């Protein structure tokens, strides 16, 4: 029997659910093979991760599903039809974890993927105070909710950085039992899927106190509301959305894989250009930030070791990553930030200008000298930095002169 084909072209969640339901309809009509044609418009994490999960679910049941991703390089890079496996991934793949669909199944893999995502974000853009801490909490809790309660051996994850509108998007999807079924037999067993979802989002409510305290989805929703972001939760036939201060509860809108497979999707976006008061959002609780702690010395100063953290010292791209880390530390109220060149034999003029020159242009020479310390340079590196700084300062002076005469 020839494959049943369907085109996946919508970025709308409801229409994506309808598209994947075509597989179920085809199965009921005796179809065994399917061909999926994702179009260029299918790019968001809350579309790609669920579609990857649905495809994987039916493949494990013996159905043939071919994904034609040859028409668009970005769709091909996502690997919707054959997600990247965290456990088996190379260092190179994890160096660039954004814009990829991942599958994982163990807590150690969660740590590996979340840290990789955070590092790429820190290097890719300037983060405001509390953003990295908030993102880490949200990602960990979203995935942990699956591993602890979904009764499935893996989940599907995708993260994106939308630089144009300063938003970070993240989605985790599983084909497990769903939130409604996870509460069955517990003190919080619900009459409806919507009530079960409301229970899951309430502080201190969990299906099993031996596993967790029930603060994950509640904390996630609080952080999203703190940042005026967006969140979508759907499971077992219930859908919750929050956007622009408005909440909606809908008694339909989930991926239909059968009564015992409620599935769960957690999708959120937040504005990383705005500070996040994580402690306030979580009623006083402040998560431990190991990455930041690892960069502190005994005096509480933030240290960036160029030899360890820079991907080379000759290009602007490499320097931009370090500069973003420095700005992020400054936004997190570190009074002293040390840029340590110990072990670096030479740097390029472009590297020096992109890192040091642009930091001086951003903060001004006086404020730069108050908060940023350069150490560990050899004579050559120091000379290159001085020359680049001199040129940058001259350019800043010229720009000011032009502004005053216009």
Short mmCIF file of C-alpha atoms in Angstrom, two decimals:
data_model
loop_
_atom_site.label_atom_id
_atom_site.label_comp_id
_atom_site.label_asym_id
_atom_site.label_seq_id
_atom_site.Cartn_x
_atom_site.Cartn_y
_atom_site.Cartn_z
CA UNK A 1 0.00 0.00 0.00
CA UNK A 2 1.51 3.41 -0.94
CA UNK A 3 2.42 5.82 1.83
CA UNK A 4 -0.17 8.28 3.05
CA UNK A 5 1.33 11.75 2.63
CA UNK A 6 0.60 14.89 4.56
CA UNK A 7 2.19 18.33 4.54
CA UNK A 8 3.18 19.88 7.85
CA UNK A 9 3.15 23.60 7.17
CA UNK A 10 1.37 25.34 10.04
CA UNK A 11 3.00 27.08 13.00
CA UNK A 12 -0.35 27.01 14.79
CA UNK A 13 -0.47 24.35 17.52
CA UNK A 14 -4.10 23.40 16.90
CA UNK A 15 -3.49 22.80 13.19
CA UNK A 16 -0.31 20.86 13.96
CA UNK A 17 -2.31 18.55 16.25
CA UNK A 18 -4.84 18.06 13.45
CA UNK A 19 -2.01 17.25 11.02
CA UNK A 20 -0.46 14.58 13.25
CA UNK A 21 -3.94 13.13 13.84
CA UNK A 22 -3.87 12.20 10.15
CA UNK A 23 -1.56 9.35 11.13
CA UNK A 24 -4.16 8.03 13.55
CA UNK A 25 -6.91 8.35 10.94
CA UNK A 26 -4.72 6.56 8.40
CA UNK A 27 -4.02 3.71 10.82
CA UNK A 28 -7.74 3.24 11.42
CA UNK A 29 -8.13 2.90 7.65
CA UNK A 30 -5.44 0.23 7.43
CA UNK A 31 -2.51 2.45 6.44
CA UNK A 32 0.96 1.24 7.50
CA UNK A 33 3.29 3.82 5.96
CA UNK A 34 3.29 7.61 5.99
CA UNK A 35 5.30 10.45 4.44
CA UNK A 36 5.64 13.77 6.24
CA UNK A 37 6.63 16.92 4.35
CA UNK A 38 7.63 19.72 6.77
CA UNK A 39 7.64 23.15 5.13
CA UNK A 40 9.85 26.14 5.92
CA UNK A 41 7.18 27.65 8.15
CA UNK A 42 7.51 24.75 10.62
CA UNK A 43 10.31 26.17 12.73
CA UNK A 44 9.10 26.76 16.27
CA UNK A 45 10.03 24.49 19.16
CA UNK A 46 6.40 23.91 20.21
CA UNK A 47 5.76 22.39 16.78
CA UNK A 48 8.99 20.51 16.12
CA UNK A 49 9.39 18.74 19.49
CA UNK A 50 5.81 17.33 19.59
CA UNK A 51 5.91 16.24 15.94
CA UNK A 52 9.19 14.43 16.57
CA UNK A 53 7.62 12.69 19.57
CA UNK A 54 4.51 11.62 17.66
CA UNK A 55 6.60 10.25 14.79
CA UNK A 56 8.80 8.31 17.21
CA UNK A 57 5.73 6.91 19.01
CA UNK A 58 4.23 5.40 15.86
CA UNK A 59 7.56 4.14 14.57
CA UNK A 60 8.03 2.16 17.80
CA UNK A 61 4.66 0.55 17.07
CA UNK A 62 5.95 -0.67 13.73
CA UNK A 63 4.60 1.96 11.36
CA UNK A 64 6.82 3.37 8.64
CA UNK A 65 7.11 7.15 8.68
CA UNK A 66 9.35 8.95 6.22
CA UNK A 67 10.22 12.61 6.87
CA UNK A 68 11.22 14.55 3.77
CA UNK A 69 13.40 17.37 5.12
CA UNK A 70 15.41 17.93 1.95
CA UNK A 71 13.59 21.11 0.86
CA UNK A 72 14.90 23.35 3.67
CA UNK A 73 18.36 23.36 5.26
CA UNK A 74 17.01 24.58 8.61
CA UNK A 75 14.39 21.82 8.78
CA UNK A 76 17.08 19.30 7.89
CA UNK A 77 19.31 20.67 10.66
CA UNK A 78 16.50 20.29 13.21
CA UNK A 79 16.28 16.53 12.58
CA UNK A 80 12.60 16.19 13.36
CA UNK A 81 12.58 12.67 11.94
CA UNK A 82 15.72 11.50 13.75
CA UNK A 83 16.35 13.70 16.81
CA UNK A 84 19.79 14.16 18.30
CA UNK A 85 20.38 11.77 21.21
CA UNK A 86 21.99 13.49 24.20
CA UNK A 87 23.63 10.30 25.45
CA UNK A 88 25.26 9.56 22.09
CA UNK A 89 26.01 13.10 20.94
CA UNK A 90 29.50 14.34 20.17
CA UNK A 91 31.02 17.35 21.88
CA UNK A 92 30.63 19.29 18.65
CA UNK A 93 26.86 18.68 18.52
CA UNK A 94 26.41 19.73 22.15
CA UNK A 95 28.53 22.86 21.60
CA UNK A 96 25.60 24.16 19.52
CA UNK A 97 22.45 22.69 21.12
CA UNK A 98 19.98 25.38 20.04
CA UNK A 99 17.72 24.85 17.01
CA UNK A 100 17.90 21.08 17.29
CA UNK A 101 15.37 18.49 18.43
CA UNK A 102 16.86 16.35 21.22
CA UNK A 103 15.77 13.17 22.92
CA UNK A 104 16.89 12.17 26.41
CA UNK A 105 15.90 9.76 29.16
CA UNK A 106 18.13 10.13 32.25
CA UNK A 107 18.87 12.84 34.82
CA UNK A 108 22.53 12.98 33.81
CA UNK A 109 21.47 13.81 30.27
CA UNK A 110 19.23 16.62 31.54
CA UNK A 111 22.20 18.22 33.29
CA UNK A 112 24.32 17.81 30.16
CA UNK A 113 21.79 19.35 27.79
CA UNK A 114 20.60 22.19 30.05
CA UNK A 115 24.18 23.28 30.77
CA UNK A 116 25.01 23.19 27.05
CA UNK A 117 21.95 25.33 26.23
CA UNK A 118 22.77 27.84 28.96
CA UNK A 119 26.38 28.16 27.83
CA UNK A 120 25.38 28.87 24.24
CA UNK A 121 22.86 31.46 25.43
CA UNK A 122 25.43 33.13 27.70
CA UNK A 123 27.89 33.32 24.80
CA UNK A 124 25.32 34.37 22.20
CA UNK A 125 23.78 37.41 23.85
CA UNK A 126 23.86 39.76 26.82
CA UNK A 127 21.66 38.42 29.63
CA UNK A 128 20.02 40.60 32.23
CA UNK A 129 20.14 39.88 35.96
CA UNK A 130 18.57 36.58 37.00
CA UNK A 131 17.81 35.41 33.45
CA UNK A 132 20.26 32.50 33.36
CA UNK A 133 19.16 31.39 36.82
CA UNK A 134 15.51 31.59 35.83
CA UNK A 135 16.04 29.72 32.57
CA UNK A 136 17.94 26.95 34.33
CA UNK A 137 15.10 26.46 36.82
CA UNK A 138 12.45 26.44 34.08
CA UNK A 139 14.26 23.98 31.82
CA UNK A 140 15.23 21.59 34.62
CA UNK A 141 11.74 21.53 36.12
CA UNK A 142 10.05 21.08 32.73
CA UNK A 143 12.13 18.04 31.86
CA UNK A 144 12.20 16.61 35.39
CA UNK A 145 8.39 16.64 35.42
CA UNK A 146 8.48 14.21 32.48
CA UNK A 147 11.13 11.88 33.86
CA UNK A 148 9.43 11.61 37.25
CA UNK A 149 5.74 11.35 36.36
CA UNK A 150 5.17 10.52 32.67
CA UNK A 151 5.97 6.78 32.87
CA UNK A 152 7.89 6.96 29.61
CA UNK A 153 11.53 6.24 28.84
CA UNK A 154 12.34 9.48 27.02
CA UNK A 155 11.17 12.95 26.04
CA UNK A 156 11.76 15.40 23.20
CA UNK A 157 13.27 18.85 23.73
CA UNK A 158 13.99 21.91 21.60
CA UNK A 159 15.33 25.36 22.53
CA UNK A 160 15.61 28.52 20.43
CA UNK A 161 16.98 32.02 20.80
CA UNK A 162 15.01 34.63 18.87
CA UNK A 163 17.45 37.54 18.85
CA UNK A 164 15.22 39.84 16.83
CA UNK A 165 12.60 40.09 19.59
CA UNK A 166 14.91 39.11 22.50
CA UNK A 167 13.01 35.95 23.38
CA UNK A 168 14.08 32.47 24.42
CA UNK A 169 11.77 29.59 23.53
CA UNK A 170 11.78 26.10 25.02
CA UNK A 171 9.56 23.07 24.59
CA UNK A 172 9.56 19.58 26.10
CA UNK A 173 7.12 16.89 24.92
CA UNK A 174 6.51 13.30 25.94
CA UNK A 175 4.20 10.49 24.87
CA UNK A 176 3.68 9.25 28.42
CA UNK A 177 0.52 8.73 30.46
CA UNK A 178 -0.35 12.41 30.82
CA UNK A 179 -0.99 14.52 33.91
CA UNK A 180 -4.55 13.29 34.47
CA UNK A 181 -3.48 9.63 34.59
CA UNK A 182 -0.44 10.44 36.77
CA UNK A 183 -2.78 11.69 39.54
CA UNK A 184 -4.99 8.57 39.53
CA UNK A 185 -4.90 6.86 42.91
CA UNK A 186 -3.25 9.86 44.61
CA UNK A 187 -4.86 12.23 47.16
CA UNK A 188 -5.17 14.77 44.33
CA UNK A 189 -6.95 12.53 41.83
CA UNK A 190 -9.03 14.82 39.62
CA UNK A 191 -12.44 14.47 37.99
CA UNK A 192 -11.30 16.08 34.74
CA UNK A 193 -8.05 16.61 32.82
CA UNK A 194 -8.41 20.37 33.29
CA UNK A 195 -8.64 20.00 37.07
CA UNK A 196 -5.63 17.67 37.00
CA UNK A 197 -3.64 20.30 35.10
CA UNK A 198 -4.70 22.97 37.61
CA UNK A 199 -3.55 20.67 40.44
CA UNK A 200 -0.18 20.14 38.74
CA UNK A 201 0.31 23.91 38.54
CA UNK A 202 -0.53 24.49 42.20
CA UNK A 203 2.20 24.99 44.80
CA UNK A 204 2.93 21.90 46.89
CA UNK A 205 0.68 19.47 44.97
CA UNK A 206 2.23 16.32 43.48
CA UNK A 207 1.09 12.81 42.65
CA UNK A 208 3.87 11.36 44.80
CA UNK A 209 5.57 13.24 47.69
CA UNK A 210 8.35 10.62 47.70
CA UNK A 211 9.43 11.90 44.28
CA UNK A 212 9.02 15.67 44.60
CA UNK A 213 7.34 18.52 46.43
CA UNK A 214 5.07 19.65 43.60
CA UNK A 215 6.71 23.02 42.95
CA UNK A 216 8.02 22.46 39.42
CA UNK A 217 5.18 23.60 37.14
CA UNK A 218 4.05 26.12 39.75
CA UNK A 219 7.54 27.65 39.86
CA UNK A 220 7.77 27.66 36.08
CA UNK A 221 4.47 29.52 35.74
CA UNK A 222 5.53 32.04 38.42
CA UNK A 223 8.80 32.86 36.65
CA UNK A 224 7.01 33.23 33.31
CA UNK A 225 4.46 35.56 34.88
CA UNK A 226 7.28 37.53 36.54
CA UNK A 227 8.79 38.18 33.10
CA UNK A 228 5.42 38.66 31.33
CA UNK A 229 6.39 35.78 29.07
CA UNK A 230 4.25 33.09 27.48
CA UNK A 231 3.50 29.52 28.51
CA UNK A 232 1.45 26.68 27.05
CA UNK A 233 0.75 23.43 28.92
CA UNK A 234 -1.30 20.68 27.36
CA UNK A 235 -1.96 17.16 28.61
CA UNK A 236 -4.68 14.52 28.62
CA UNK A 237 -7.13 16.70 26.71
CA UNK A 238 -6.61 19.91 28.69
CA UNK A 239 -4.86 23.07 27.53
CA UNK A 240 -3.60 26.08 29.50
CA UNK A 241 -2.11 29.24 28.02
CA UNK A 242 -0.73 32.41 29.56
CA UNK A 243 0.23 35.43 27.46
CA UNK A 244 0.18 39.20 28.01
CA UNK A 245 -1.27 38.71 31.48
CA UNK A 246 -4.21 36.63 30.20
CA UNK A 247 -4.90 33.04 31.22
CA UNK A 248 -7.02 30.56 29.26
CA UNK A 249 -8.21 27.05 30.12
CA UNK A 250 -9.50 24.88 27.26
CA UNK A 251 -10.92 21.36 27.58
CA UNK A 252 -9.35 20.15 24.34
CA UNK A 253 -6.31 20.62 22.17
CA UNK A 254 -3.84 17.81 22.88
CA UNK A 255 -2.12 15.23 20.75
CA UNK A 256 -4.35 12.15 20.57
CA UNK A 257 -2.38 8.93 21.00
CA UNK A 258 -4.98 6.90 22.88
CA UNK A 259 -6.65 6.81 26.28
CA UNK A 260 -3.54 5.61 28.14
CA UNK A 261 -1.21 8.05 26.38
CA UNK A 262 -2.30 11.48 27.55
CA UNK A 263 0.97 13.07 26.38
CA UNK A 264 2.28 16.28 27.92
CA UNK A 265 3.76 19.40 26.35
CA UNK A 266 5.39 22.21 28.30
CA UNK A 267 6.24 25.21 26.15
CA UNK A 268 7.41 28.63 27.30
CA UNK A 269 8.98 31.84 26.08
CA UNK A 270 10.49 34.71 28.02
CA UNK A 271 12.19 38.01 27.28
CA UNK A 272 15.88 37.62 28.17
CA UNK A 273 16.54 41.36 27.88
CA UNK A 274 14.57 42.03 31.10
CA UNK A 275 15.80 41.22 34.63
CA UNK A 276 14.19 38.34 36.54
CA UNK A 277 13.79 38.40 40.31
CA UNK A 278 13.82 34.61 40.71
CA UNK A 279 13.61 34.71 44.51
CA UNK A 280 10.50 36.91 44.39
CA UNK A 281 8.86 34.69 41.77
CA UNK A 282 9.50 31.58 43.89
CA UNK A 283 8.35 33.12 47.18
CA UNK A 284 11.86 33.62 48.57
CA UNK A 285 13.54 30.49 47.25
CA UNK A 286 16.68 31.18 45.21
CA UNK A 287 18.06 28.25 43.15
CA UNK A 288 21.77 27.48 43.34
CA UNK A 289 23.70 28.68 40.27
CA UNK A 290 26.72 26.37 39.99
CA UNK A 291 28.07 27.89 36.76
CA UNK A 292 28.24 31.35 38.31
CA UNK A 293 29.70 30.03 41.57
CA UNK A 294 32.43 28.25 39.60
CA UNK A 295 33.48 31.62 38.18
CA UNK A 296 33.88 33.29 41.57
CA UNK A 297 37.10 33.57 43.55
CA UNK A 298 37.37 33.73 47.34
CA UNK A 299 36.72 37.49 47.26
CA UNK A 300 33.44 37.10 45.38
CA UNK A 301 34.92 38.48 42.16
CA UNK A 302 33.81 37.05 38.80
CA UNK A 303 36.68 35.59 36.73
CA UNK A 304 36.67 34.83 33.01
CA UNK A 305 39.70 32.74 32.05
CA UNK A 306 40.31 33.36 28.36
CA UNK A 307 42.53 30.29 27.88
CA UNK A 308 39.74 28.01 29.13
CA UNK A 309 36.61 29.66 27.78
CA UNK A 310 37.47 31.32 24.48
CA UNK A 311 37.15 29.31 21.27
CA UNK A 312 40.35 30.86 19.94
CA UNK A 313 41.67 34.39 20.40
CA UNK A 314 41.87 35.64 16.84
CA UNK A 315 38.31 36.39 15.77
CA UNK A 316 35.54 38.82 16.67
CA UNK A 317 33.04 35.97 17.01
CA UNK A 318 35.10 34.32 19.74
CA UNK A 319 35.58 37.64 21.55
CA UNK A 320 31.86 38.45 21.31
CA UNK A 321 31.06 35.29 23.28
CA UNK A 322 33.40 36.34 26.09
CA UNK A 323 32.06 39.91 26.05
CA UNK A 324 28.51 38.62 26.45
CA UNK A 325 29.62 36.62 29.50
CA UNK A 326 31.27 39.71 31.00
CA UNK A 327 28.19 41.88 30.41
CA UNK A 328 26.00 39.16 31.92
CA UNK A 329 28.17 39.14 35.04
CA UNK A 330 27.99 42.94 35.25
CA UNK A 331 24.20 42.79 34.92
CA UNK A 332 24.18 40.32 37.82
CA UNK A 333 25.74 43.02 40.02
CA UNK A 334 29.32 41.76 40.28
CA UNK A 335 31.34 44.80 41.34
CA UNK A 336 34.59 43.34 40.04
CA UNK A 337 35.02 41.22 36.92
CA UNK A 338 38.48 39.86 36.08
CA UNK A 339 39.42 39.03 32.50
CA UNK A 340 42.37 36.68 32.91
CA UNK A 341 44.73 36.20 29.92
CA UNK A 342 47.04 33.79 31.78
CA UNK A 343 48.33 31.16 29.34
CA UNK A 344 47.32 33.13 26.22
CA UNK A 345 50.36 33.77 24.02
CA UNK A 346 48.78 36.13 21.51
CA UNK A 347 45.46 37.66 20.53
CA UNK A 348 44.25 39.26 17.33
CA UNK A 349 43.52 42.98 17.07
CA UNK A 350 39.93 42.17 16.14
CA UNK A 351 39.60 39.99 19.27
CA UNK A 352 40.99 42.78 21.46
CA UNK A 353 38.68 45.39 19.97
CA UNK A 354 35.57 43.22 20.12
CA UNK A 355 36.19 42.30 23.75
CA UNK A 356 38.00 45.16 25.48
CA UNK A 357 37.36 48.01 23.04
CA UNK A 358 33.61 47.48 22.92
CA UNK A 359 33.36 47.03 26.68
CA UNK A 360 34.99 50.44 27.11
CA UNK A 361 32.68 51.91 24.51
CA UNK A 362 29.68 50.41 26.32
CA UNK A 363 30.52 51.46 29.87
CA UNK A 364 32.88 54.39 29.34
CA UNK A 365 36.53 54.39 30.37
CA UNK A 366 35.94 55.40 33.99
CA UNK A 367 33.26 52.81 34.72
CA UNK A 368 35.27 50.14 32.90
CA UNK A 369 38.28 50.83 35.11
CA UNK A 370 36.13 50.70 38.25
CA UNK A 371 34.62 47.29 37.58
CA UNK A 372 36.73 45.35 35.06
CA UNK A 373 40.29 44.16 35.69
CA UNK A 374 42.60 42.80 32.99
CA UNK A 375 45.33 40.49 34.25
CA UNK A 376 47.73 37.78 33.11
CA UNK A 377 48.75 39.48 29.86
CA UNK A 378 52.21 39.15 28.34
CA UNK A 379 53.96 42.10 26.67
CA UNK A 380 52.62 41.29 23.20
CA UNK A 381 49.02 40.79 24.30
CA UNK A 382 49.14 43.96 26.36
CA UNK A 383 50.46 45.97 23.42
CA UNK A 384 47.70 44.69 21.14
CA UNK A 385 45.03 45.53 23.73
CA UNK A 386 46.46 49.04 24.25
CA UNK A 387 46.51 49.74 20.53
CA UNK A 388 42.96 48.48 20.00
CA UNK A 389 41.69 50.45 22.99
CA UNK A 390 43.39 53.60 21.71
CA UNK A 391 41.74 53.21 18.31
CA UNK A 392 38.34 52.52 19.88
CA UNK A 393 38.59 55.54 22.19
CA UNK A 394 39.55 57.75 19.26
CA UNK A 395 36.52 56.50 17.34
CA UNK A 396 34.23 57.20 20.31
CA UNK A 397 35.67 60.73 20.56
CA UNK A 398 35.15 61.32 16.82
CA UNK A 399 31.54 60.09 17.01
CA UNK A 400 30.85 62.48 19.89
CA UNK A 401 32.40 65.38 18.00
CA UNK A 402 30.22 64.65 14.97
CA UNK A 403 27.07 64.50 17.14
CA UNK A 404 27.85 67.88 18.72
CA UNK A 405 28.40 69.64 15.38
CA UNK A 406 25.27 68.32 13.69
#
